[in-house]
mmCIF file of C-alpha atoms in Angstrom:
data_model
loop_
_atom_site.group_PDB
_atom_site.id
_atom_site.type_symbol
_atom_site.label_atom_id
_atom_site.label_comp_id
_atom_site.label_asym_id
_atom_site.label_seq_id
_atom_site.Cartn_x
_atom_site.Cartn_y
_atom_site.Cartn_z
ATOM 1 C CA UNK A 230 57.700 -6.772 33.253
ATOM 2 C CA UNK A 231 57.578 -8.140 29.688
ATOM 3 C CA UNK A 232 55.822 -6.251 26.729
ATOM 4 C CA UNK A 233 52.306 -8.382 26.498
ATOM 5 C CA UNK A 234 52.004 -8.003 30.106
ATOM 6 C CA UNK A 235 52.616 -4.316 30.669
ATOM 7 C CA UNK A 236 49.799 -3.952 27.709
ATOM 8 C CA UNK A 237 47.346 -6.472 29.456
ATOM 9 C CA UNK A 238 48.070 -4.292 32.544
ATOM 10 C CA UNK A 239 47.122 -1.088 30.649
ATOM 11 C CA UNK A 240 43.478 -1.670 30.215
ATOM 12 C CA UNK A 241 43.309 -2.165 34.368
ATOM 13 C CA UNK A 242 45.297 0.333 35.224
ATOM 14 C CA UNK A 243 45.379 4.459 34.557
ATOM 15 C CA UNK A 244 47.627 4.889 31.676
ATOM 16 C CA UNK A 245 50.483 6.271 31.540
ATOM 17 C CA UNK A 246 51.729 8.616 28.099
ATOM 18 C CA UNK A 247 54.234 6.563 26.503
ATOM 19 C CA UNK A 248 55.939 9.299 25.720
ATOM 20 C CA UNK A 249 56.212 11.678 28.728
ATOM 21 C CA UNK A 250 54.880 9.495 31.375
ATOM 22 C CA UNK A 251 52.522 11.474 31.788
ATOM 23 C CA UNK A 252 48.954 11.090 33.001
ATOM 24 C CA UNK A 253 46.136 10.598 29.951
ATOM 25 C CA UNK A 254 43.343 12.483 30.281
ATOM 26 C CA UNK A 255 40.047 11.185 30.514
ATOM 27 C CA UNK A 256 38.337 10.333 27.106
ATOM 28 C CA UNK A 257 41.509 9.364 25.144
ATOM 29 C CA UNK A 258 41.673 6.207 23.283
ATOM 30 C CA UNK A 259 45.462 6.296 22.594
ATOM 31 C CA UNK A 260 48.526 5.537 25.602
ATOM 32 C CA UNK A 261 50.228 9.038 23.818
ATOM 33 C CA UNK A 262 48.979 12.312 25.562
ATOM 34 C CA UNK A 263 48.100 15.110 22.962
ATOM 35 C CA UNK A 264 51.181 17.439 24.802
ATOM 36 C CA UNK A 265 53.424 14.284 22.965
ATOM 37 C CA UNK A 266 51.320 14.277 20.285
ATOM 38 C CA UNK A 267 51.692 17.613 19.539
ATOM 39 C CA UNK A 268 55.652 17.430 19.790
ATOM 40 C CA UNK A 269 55.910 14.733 17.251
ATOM 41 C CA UNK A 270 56.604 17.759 14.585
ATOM 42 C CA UNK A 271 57.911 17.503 11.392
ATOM 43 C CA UNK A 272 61.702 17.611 10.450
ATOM 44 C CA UNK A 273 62.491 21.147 10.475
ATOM 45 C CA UNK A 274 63.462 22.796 6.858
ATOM 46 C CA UNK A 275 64.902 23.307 4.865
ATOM 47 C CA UNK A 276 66.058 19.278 4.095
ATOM 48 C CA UNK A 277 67.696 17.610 0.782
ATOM 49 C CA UNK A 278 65.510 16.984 -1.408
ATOM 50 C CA UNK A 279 66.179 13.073 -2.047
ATOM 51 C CA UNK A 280 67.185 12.061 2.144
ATOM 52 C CA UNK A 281 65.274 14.307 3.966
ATOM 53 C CA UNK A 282 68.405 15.105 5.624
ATOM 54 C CA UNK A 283 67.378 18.373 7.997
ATOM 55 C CA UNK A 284 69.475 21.372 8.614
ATOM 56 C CA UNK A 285 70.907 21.439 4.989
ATOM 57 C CA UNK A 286 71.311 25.254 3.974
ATOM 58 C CA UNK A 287 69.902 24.553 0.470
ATOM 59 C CA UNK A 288 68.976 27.459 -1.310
ATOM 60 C CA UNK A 289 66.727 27.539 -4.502
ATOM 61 C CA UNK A 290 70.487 27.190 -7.067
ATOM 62 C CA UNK A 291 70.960 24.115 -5.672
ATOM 63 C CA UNK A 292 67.579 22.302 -4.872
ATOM 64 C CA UNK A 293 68.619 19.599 -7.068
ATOM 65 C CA UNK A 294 71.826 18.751 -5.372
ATOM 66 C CA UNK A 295 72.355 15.921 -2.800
ATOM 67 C CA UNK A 296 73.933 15.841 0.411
ATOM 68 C CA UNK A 297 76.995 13.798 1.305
ATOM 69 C CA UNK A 298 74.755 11.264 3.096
ATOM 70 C CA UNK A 299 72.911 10.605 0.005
ATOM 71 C CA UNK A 300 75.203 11.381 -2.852
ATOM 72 C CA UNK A 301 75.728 7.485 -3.456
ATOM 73 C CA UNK A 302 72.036 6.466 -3.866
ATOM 74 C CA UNK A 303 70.213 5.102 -6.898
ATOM 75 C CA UNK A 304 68.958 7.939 -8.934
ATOM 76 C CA UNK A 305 65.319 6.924 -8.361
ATOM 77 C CA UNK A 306 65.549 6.463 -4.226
ATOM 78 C CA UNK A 307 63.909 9.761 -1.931
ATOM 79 C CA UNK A 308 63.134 9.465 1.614
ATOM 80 C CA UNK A 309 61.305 11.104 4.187
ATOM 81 C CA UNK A 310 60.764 10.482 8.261
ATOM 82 C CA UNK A 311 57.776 11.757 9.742
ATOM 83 C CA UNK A 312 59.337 13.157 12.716
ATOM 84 C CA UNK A 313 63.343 13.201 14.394
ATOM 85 C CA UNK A 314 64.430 10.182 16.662
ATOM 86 C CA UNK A 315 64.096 12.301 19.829
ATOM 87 C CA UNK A 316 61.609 12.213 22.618
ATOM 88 C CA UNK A 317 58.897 11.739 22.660
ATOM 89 C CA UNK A 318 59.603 10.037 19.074
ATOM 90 C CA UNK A 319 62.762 8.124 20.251
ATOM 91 C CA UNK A 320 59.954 7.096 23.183
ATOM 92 C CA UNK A 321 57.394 5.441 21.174
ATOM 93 C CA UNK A 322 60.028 3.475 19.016
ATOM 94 C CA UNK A 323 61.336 1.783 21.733
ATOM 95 C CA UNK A 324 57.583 1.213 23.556
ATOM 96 C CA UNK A 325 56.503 0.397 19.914
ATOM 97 C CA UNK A 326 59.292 -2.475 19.129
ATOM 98 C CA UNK A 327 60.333 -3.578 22.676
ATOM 99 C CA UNK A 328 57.345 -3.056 25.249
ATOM 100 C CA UNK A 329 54.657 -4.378 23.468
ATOM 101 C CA UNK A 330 52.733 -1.755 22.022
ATOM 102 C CA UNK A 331 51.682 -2.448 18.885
ATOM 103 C CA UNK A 332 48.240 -0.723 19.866
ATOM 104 C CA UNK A 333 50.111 2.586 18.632
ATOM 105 C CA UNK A 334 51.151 1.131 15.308
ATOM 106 C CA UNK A 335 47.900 3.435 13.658
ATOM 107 C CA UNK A 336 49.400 6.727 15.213
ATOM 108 C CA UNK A 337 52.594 6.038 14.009
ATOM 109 C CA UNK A 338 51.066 4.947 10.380
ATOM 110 C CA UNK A 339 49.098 8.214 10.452
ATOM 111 C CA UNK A 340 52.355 10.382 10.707
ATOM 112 C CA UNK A 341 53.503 8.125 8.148
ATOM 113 C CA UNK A 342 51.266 9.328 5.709
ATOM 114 C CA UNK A 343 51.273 12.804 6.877
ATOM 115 C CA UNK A 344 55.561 12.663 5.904
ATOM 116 C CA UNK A 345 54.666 11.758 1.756
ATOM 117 C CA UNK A 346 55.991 14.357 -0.086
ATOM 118 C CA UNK A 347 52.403 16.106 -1.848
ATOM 119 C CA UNK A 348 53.089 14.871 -5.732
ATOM 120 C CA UNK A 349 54.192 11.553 -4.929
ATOM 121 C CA UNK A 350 51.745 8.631 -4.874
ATOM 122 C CA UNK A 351 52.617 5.265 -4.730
ATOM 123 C CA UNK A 352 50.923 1.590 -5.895
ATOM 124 C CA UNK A 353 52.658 -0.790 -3.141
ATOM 125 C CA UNK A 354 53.649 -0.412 0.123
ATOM 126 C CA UNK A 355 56.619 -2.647 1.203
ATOM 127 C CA UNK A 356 57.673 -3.339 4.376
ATOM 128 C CA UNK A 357 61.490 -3.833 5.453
ATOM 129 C CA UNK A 358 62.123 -7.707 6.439
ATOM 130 C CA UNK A 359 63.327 -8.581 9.460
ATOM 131 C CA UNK A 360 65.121 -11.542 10.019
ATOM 132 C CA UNK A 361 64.054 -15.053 11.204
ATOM 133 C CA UNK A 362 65.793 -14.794 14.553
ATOM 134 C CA UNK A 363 64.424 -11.446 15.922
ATOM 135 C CA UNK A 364 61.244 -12.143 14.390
ATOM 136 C CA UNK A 365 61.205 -15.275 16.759
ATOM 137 C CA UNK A 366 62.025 -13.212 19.536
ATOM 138 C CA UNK A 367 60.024 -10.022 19.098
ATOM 139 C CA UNK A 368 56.844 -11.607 17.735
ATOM 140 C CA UNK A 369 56.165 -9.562 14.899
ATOM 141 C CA UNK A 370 57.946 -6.980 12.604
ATOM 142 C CA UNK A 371 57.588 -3.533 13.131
ATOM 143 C CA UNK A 372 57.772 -2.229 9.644
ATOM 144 C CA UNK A 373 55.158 -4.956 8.688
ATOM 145 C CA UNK A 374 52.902 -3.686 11.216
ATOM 146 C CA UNK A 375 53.543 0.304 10.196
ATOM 147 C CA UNK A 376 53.310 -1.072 6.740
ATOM 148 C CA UNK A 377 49.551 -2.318 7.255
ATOM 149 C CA UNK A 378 48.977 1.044 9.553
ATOM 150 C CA UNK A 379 50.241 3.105 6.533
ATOM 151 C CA UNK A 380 47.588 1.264 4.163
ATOM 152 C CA UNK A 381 44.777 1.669 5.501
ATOM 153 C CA UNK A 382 45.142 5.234 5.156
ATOM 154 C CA UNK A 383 46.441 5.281 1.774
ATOM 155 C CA UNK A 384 44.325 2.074 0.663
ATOM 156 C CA UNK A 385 47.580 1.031 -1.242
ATOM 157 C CA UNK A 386 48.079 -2.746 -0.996
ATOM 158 C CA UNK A 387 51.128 -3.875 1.192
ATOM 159 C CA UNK A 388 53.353 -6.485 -1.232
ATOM 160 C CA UNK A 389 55.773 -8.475 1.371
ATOM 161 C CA UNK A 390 58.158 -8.425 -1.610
ATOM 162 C CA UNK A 391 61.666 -8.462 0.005
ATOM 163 C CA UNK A 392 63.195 -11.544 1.961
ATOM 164 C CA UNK A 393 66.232 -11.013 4.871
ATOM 165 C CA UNK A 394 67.429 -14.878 5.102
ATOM 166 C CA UNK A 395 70.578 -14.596 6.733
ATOM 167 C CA UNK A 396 71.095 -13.034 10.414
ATOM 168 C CA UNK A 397 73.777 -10.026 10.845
ATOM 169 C CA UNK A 398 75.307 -8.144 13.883
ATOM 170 C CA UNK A 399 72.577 -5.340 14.851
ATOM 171 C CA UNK A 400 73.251 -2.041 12.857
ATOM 172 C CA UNK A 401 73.123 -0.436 16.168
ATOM 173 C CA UNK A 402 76.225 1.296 17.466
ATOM 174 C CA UNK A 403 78.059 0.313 14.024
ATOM 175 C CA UNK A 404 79.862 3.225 12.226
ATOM 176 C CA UNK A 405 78.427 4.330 9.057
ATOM 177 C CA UNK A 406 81.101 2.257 6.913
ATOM 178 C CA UNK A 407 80.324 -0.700 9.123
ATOM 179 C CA UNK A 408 76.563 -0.546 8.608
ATOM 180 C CA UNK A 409 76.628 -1.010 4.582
ATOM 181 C CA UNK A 410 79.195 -3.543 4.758
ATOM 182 C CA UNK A 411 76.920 -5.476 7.589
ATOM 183 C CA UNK A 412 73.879 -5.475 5.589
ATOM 184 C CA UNK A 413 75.292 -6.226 1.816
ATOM 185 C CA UNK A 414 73.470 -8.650 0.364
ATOM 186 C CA UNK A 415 71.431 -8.762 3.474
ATOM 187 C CA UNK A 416 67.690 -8.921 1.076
ATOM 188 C CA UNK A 417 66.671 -10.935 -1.697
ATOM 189 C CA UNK A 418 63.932 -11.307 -3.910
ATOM 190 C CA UNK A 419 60.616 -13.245 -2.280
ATOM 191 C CA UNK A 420 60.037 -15.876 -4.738
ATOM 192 C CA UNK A 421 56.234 -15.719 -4.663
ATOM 193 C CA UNK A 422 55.927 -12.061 -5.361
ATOM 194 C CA UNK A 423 59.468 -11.700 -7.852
ATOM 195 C CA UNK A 424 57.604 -10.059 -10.330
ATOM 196 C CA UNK A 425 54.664 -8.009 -8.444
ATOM 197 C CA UNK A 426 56.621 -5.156 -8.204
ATOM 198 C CA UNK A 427 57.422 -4.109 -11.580
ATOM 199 C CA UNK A 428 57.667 -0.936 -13.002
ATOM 200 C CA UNK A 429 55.537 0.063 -9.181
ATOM 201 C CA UNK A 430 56.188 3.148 -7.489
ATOM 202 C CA UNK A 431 56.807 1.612 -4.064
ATOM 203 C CA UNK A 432 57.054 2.770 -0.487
ATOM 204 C CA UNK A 433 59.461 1.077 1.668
ATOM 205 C CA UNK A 434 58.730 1.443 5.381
ATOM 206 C CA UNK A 435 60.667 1.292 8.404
ATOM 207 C CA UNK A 436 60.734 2.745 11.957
ATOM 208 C CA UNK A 437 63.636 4.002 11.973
ATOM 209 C CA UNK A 438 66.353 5.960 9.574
ATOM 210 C CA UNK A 439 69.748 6.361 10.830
ATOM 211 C CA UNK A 440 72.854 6.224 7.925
ATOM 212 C CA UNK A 441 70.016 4.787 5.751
ATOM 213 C CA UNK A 442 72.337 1.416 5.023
ATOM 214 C CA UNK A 443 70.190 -1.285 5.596
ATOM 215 C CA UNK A 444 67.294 0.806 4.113
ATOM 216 C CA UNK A 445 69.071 1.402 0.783
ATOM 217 C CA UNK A 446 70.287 -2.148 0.017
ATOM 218 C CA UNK A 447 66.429 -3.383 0.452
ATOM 219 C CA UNK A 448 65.548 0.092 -2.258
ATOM 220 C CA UNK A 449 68.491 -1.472 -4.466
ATOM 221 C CA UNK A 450 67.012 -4.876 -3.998
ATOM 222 C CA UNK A 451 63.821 -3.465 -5.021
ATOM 223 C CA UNK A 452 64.991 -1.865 -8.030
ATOM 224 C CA UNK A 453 66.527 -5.154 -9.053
ATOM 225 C CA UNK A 454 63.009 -6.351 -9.268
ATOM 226 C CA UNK A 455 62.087 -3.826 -11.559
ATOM 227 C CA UNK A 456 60.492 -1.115 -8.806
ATOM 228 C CA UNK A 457 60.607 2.366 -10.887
ATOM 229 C CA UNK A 458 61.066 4.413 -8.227
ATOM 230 C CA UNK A 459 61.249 3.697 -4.510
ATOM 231 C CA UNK A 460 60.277 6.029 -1.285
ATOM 232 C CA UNK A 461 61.520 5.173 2.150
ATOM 233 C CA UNK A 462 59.150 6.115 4.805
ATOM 234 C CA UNK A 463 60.126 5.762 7.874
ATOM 235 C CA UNK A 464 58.584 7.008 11.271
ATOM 236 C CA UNK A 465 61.741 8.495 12.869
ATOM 237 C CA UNK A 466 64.870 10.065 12.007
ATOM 238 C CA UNK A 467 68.264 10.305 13.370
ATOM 239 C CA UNK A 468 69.599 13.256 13.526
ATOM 240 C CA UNK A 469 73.234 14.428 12.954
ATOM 241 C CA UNK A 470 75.946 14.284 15.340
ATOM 242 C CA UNK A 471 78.403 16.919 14.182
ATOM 243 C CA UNK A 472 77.181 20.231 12.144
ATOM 244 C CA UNK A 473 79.477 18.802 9.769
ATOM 245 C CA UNK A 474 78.208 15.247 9.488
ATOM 246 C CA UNK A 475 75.897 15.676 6.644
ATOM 247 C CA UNK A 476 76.924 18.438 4.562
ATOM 248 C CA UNK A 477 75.646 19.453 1.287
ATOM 249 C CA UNK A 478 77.801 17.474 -1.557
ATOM 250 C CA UNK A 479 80.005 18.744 -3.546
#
């Protein structure tokens, strides 16, 4: 059963959580049960303070370190995730990007906003591009749609600044070295907004943050532009593999 179907479907049948599978109880106006709802938590502390990175053992001498994963960013790139890439999270990505329901696209904006660190505000929300080929096949981009989610509650306008022209190998199952090598050069400038993010405080939203490759080529791309300081937001987080696999930096 394709995506726009099993949605069509939805409003004649009982739903089902998209997370648990669930029944919904009577009342609810969303296809995620509270129980799921509830487990979306926040990434456990403490994290780094520029990835979001959980599990680091930082202590308050070295709050201003990074970790190995993000040792090599731009001085002016953070990011957060509003909750780890496991279920139900990993669940509503995949109903979210493959199934068809974009329906959820305000519950995953409002855990969005709920994952801004408190003294940061922003004046642009932009949303990670796609490219031309899976937009053709998906129908829509999912950070576009979180992006538009995320406003709404921020009332911060949504700038698509960034273009992704060429089509690349999927970034999943890639190593790590793999990834930033597959996506260099991946995003350029979009010519009718080159200068509409200057010296802006911008979020950059995704649904998903694994090494954070393709993520921080479109925050370098950004600060090309002129961007003073860049957030990546995204809805879900992978989490290590091995204890070891994000320690703190030296």
């Amino acid at each position: 059963m394709n995506g726009p179907l099993r949605a069509w479907l939805s409003f004649l049948l009982p739903l089902r959580c998209l997370g648990c599978g669930g029944g919904i109880p009577a009342g609810e106006h969303t296809p995620v049960c509270p129980g799921c709802r509830t487990r979306l938590a926040p990434l456990p502390s403490p994290v780094c303070v520029t990835c979001g990175t959980p599990g680091l053992n930082v202590g308050s001498t070295t709050a201003d370190r990074r970790c190995a994963q993000c040792e090599s960013w731009p001085e002016n790139v953070l990011a957060r995730s509003a909750t780890a890439m496991t279920s139900p999270g990993d669940r509503l990505v995949y109903a979210f990007k493959y199934e068809g329901w974009q329906r959820i696209s305000g519950l995953l904006g409002r855990r969005l906003a709920q994952a801004l660190p408190p003294d940061w505000s922003a004046d642009a929300i932009v949303p990670v591009p796609t490219t031309p080929g899976r937009l053709r096949s998906r129908g829509f981009n999912p950070a576009e749609r979180l992006s538009q989610a995320l406003a709404e509650v921020l009332r911060v306008p949504v700038i698509e600044a960034l273009c992704r022209p060429l089509e690349a190998p999927r970034q999943v199952g890639l190593p790590p070295d793999l990834r930033s090598a597959n996506v260099r050069h991946a995003f350029s400038p979009d010519p009718g907004f080159s200068t509409s993010i200057r010296d802006k405080k911008v979020i950059l939203v995704d649904d998903v943050l694994t090494t954070g490759a393709t993520a921080i080529e479109a925050a370098r791309t950004l600060g090309s532009m002129g961007a003073s300081s860049v957030l990546i937001l995204t809805f879900a987080r992978a989490l290590p593999q091995r204890p070891d696999e994000f320690r703190q930096a030296s």
